[in-house]
Amino acid sequence: MADDDDVTIWVSEVWKSAQHHEASLRLSETRAAIGRAMPMLTGDFTRQELSVAGGLGV
């Protein structure tokens, strides 16, 4: 993302495991939040999976 890009939104999530993430998607609160956000989103969606090597607060 370039510094002059004022339309791209990056969302980062940290999950203990893929199973924890999948379980969160079954929660009614999560599904409601996604439902509220989707109408505001356009364009292509991409996904990257990374492994955390360390850091504070993770």
Short mmCIF file of C-alpha atoms in Angstrom, two decimals:
data_model
loop_
_atom_site.label_atom_id
_atom_site.label_comp_id
_atom_site.label_asym_id
_atom_site.label_seq_id
_atom_site.Cartn_x
_atom_site.Cartn_y
_atom_site.Cartn_z
CA MET A 1 0.00 0.00 0.00
CA ALA A 2 1.37 3.38 -0.97
CA ASP A 3 1.44 6.32 1.43
CA ASP A 4 -0.97 8.21 -0.85
CA ASP A 5 -3.53 5.36 -0.92
CA ASP A 6 -6.48 6.64 1.07
CA VAL A 7 -8.95 3.91 0.09
CA THR A 8 -7.25 0.64 1.05
CA ILE A 9 -8.01 -0.86 4.45
CA TRP A 10 -5.74 -3.51 5.95
CA VAL A 11 -7.17 -5.77 8.62
CA SER A 12 -4.75 -7.87 10.66
CA GLU A 13 -5.87 -10.63 12.97
CA VAL A 14 -3.80 -12.89 15.21
CA TRP A 15 -5.28 -16.28 16.06
CA LYS A 16 -3.88 -19.08 18.18
CA SER A 17 -4.86 -21.55 15.45
CA ALA A 18 -6.94 -21.88 12.30
CA GLN A 19 -9.49 -23.79 14.38
CA HIS A 20 -9.86 -20.84 16.77
CA HIS A 21 -10.47 -18.54 13.81
CA GLU A 22 -13.04 -20.90 12.29
CA ALA A 23 -14.84 -21.15 15.63
CA SER A 24 -15.04 -17.35 15.87
CA LEU A 25 -16.78 -17.22 12.48
CA ARG A 26 -19.61 -19.33 13.91
CA LEU A 27 -20.38 -16.79 16.66
CA SER A 28 -23.51 -14.73 16.08
CA GLU A 29 -21.69 -11.56 17.16
CA THR A 30 -18.96 -12.12 14.58
CA ARG A 31 -21.44 -12.90 11.83
CA ALA A 32 -23.40 -9.72 12.66
CA ALA A 33 -20.24 -7.58 12.57
CA ILE A 34 -19.24 -9.05 9.20
CA GLY A 35 -22.76 -8.41 7.90
CA ARG A 36 -22.53 -4.74 8.89
CA ALA A 37 -19.10 -4.32 7.30
CA MET A 38 -19.68 -6.06 3.97
CA PRO A 39 -21.86 -3.34 2.37
CA MET A 40 -19.01 -0.84 2.91
CA LEU A 41 -16.40 -3.02 1.18
CA THR A 42 -15.73 -3.14 -2.55
CA GLY A 43 -12.98 -4.43 -4.79
CA ASP A 44 -10.83 -7.50 -4.52
CA PHE A 45 -10.21 -9.33 -1.26
CA THR A 46 -6.84 -10.95 -0.69
CA ARG A 47 -5.52 -13.08 2.11
CA GLN A 48 -2.05 -13.75 3.46
CA GLU A 49 -1.21 -16.20 6.21
CA LEU A 50 1.91 -15.48 8.21
CA SER A 51 3.68 -17.11 11.13
CA VAL A 52 4.49 -14.84 14.05
CA ALA A 53 8.15 -15.13 15.01
CA GLY A 54 7.84 -12.97 18.11
CA GLY A 55 7.01 -9.51 19.35
CA LEU A 56 5.34 -7.72 22.20
CA GLY A 57 1.62 -8.04 22.78
CA VAL A 58 1.09 -11.22 20.80
#
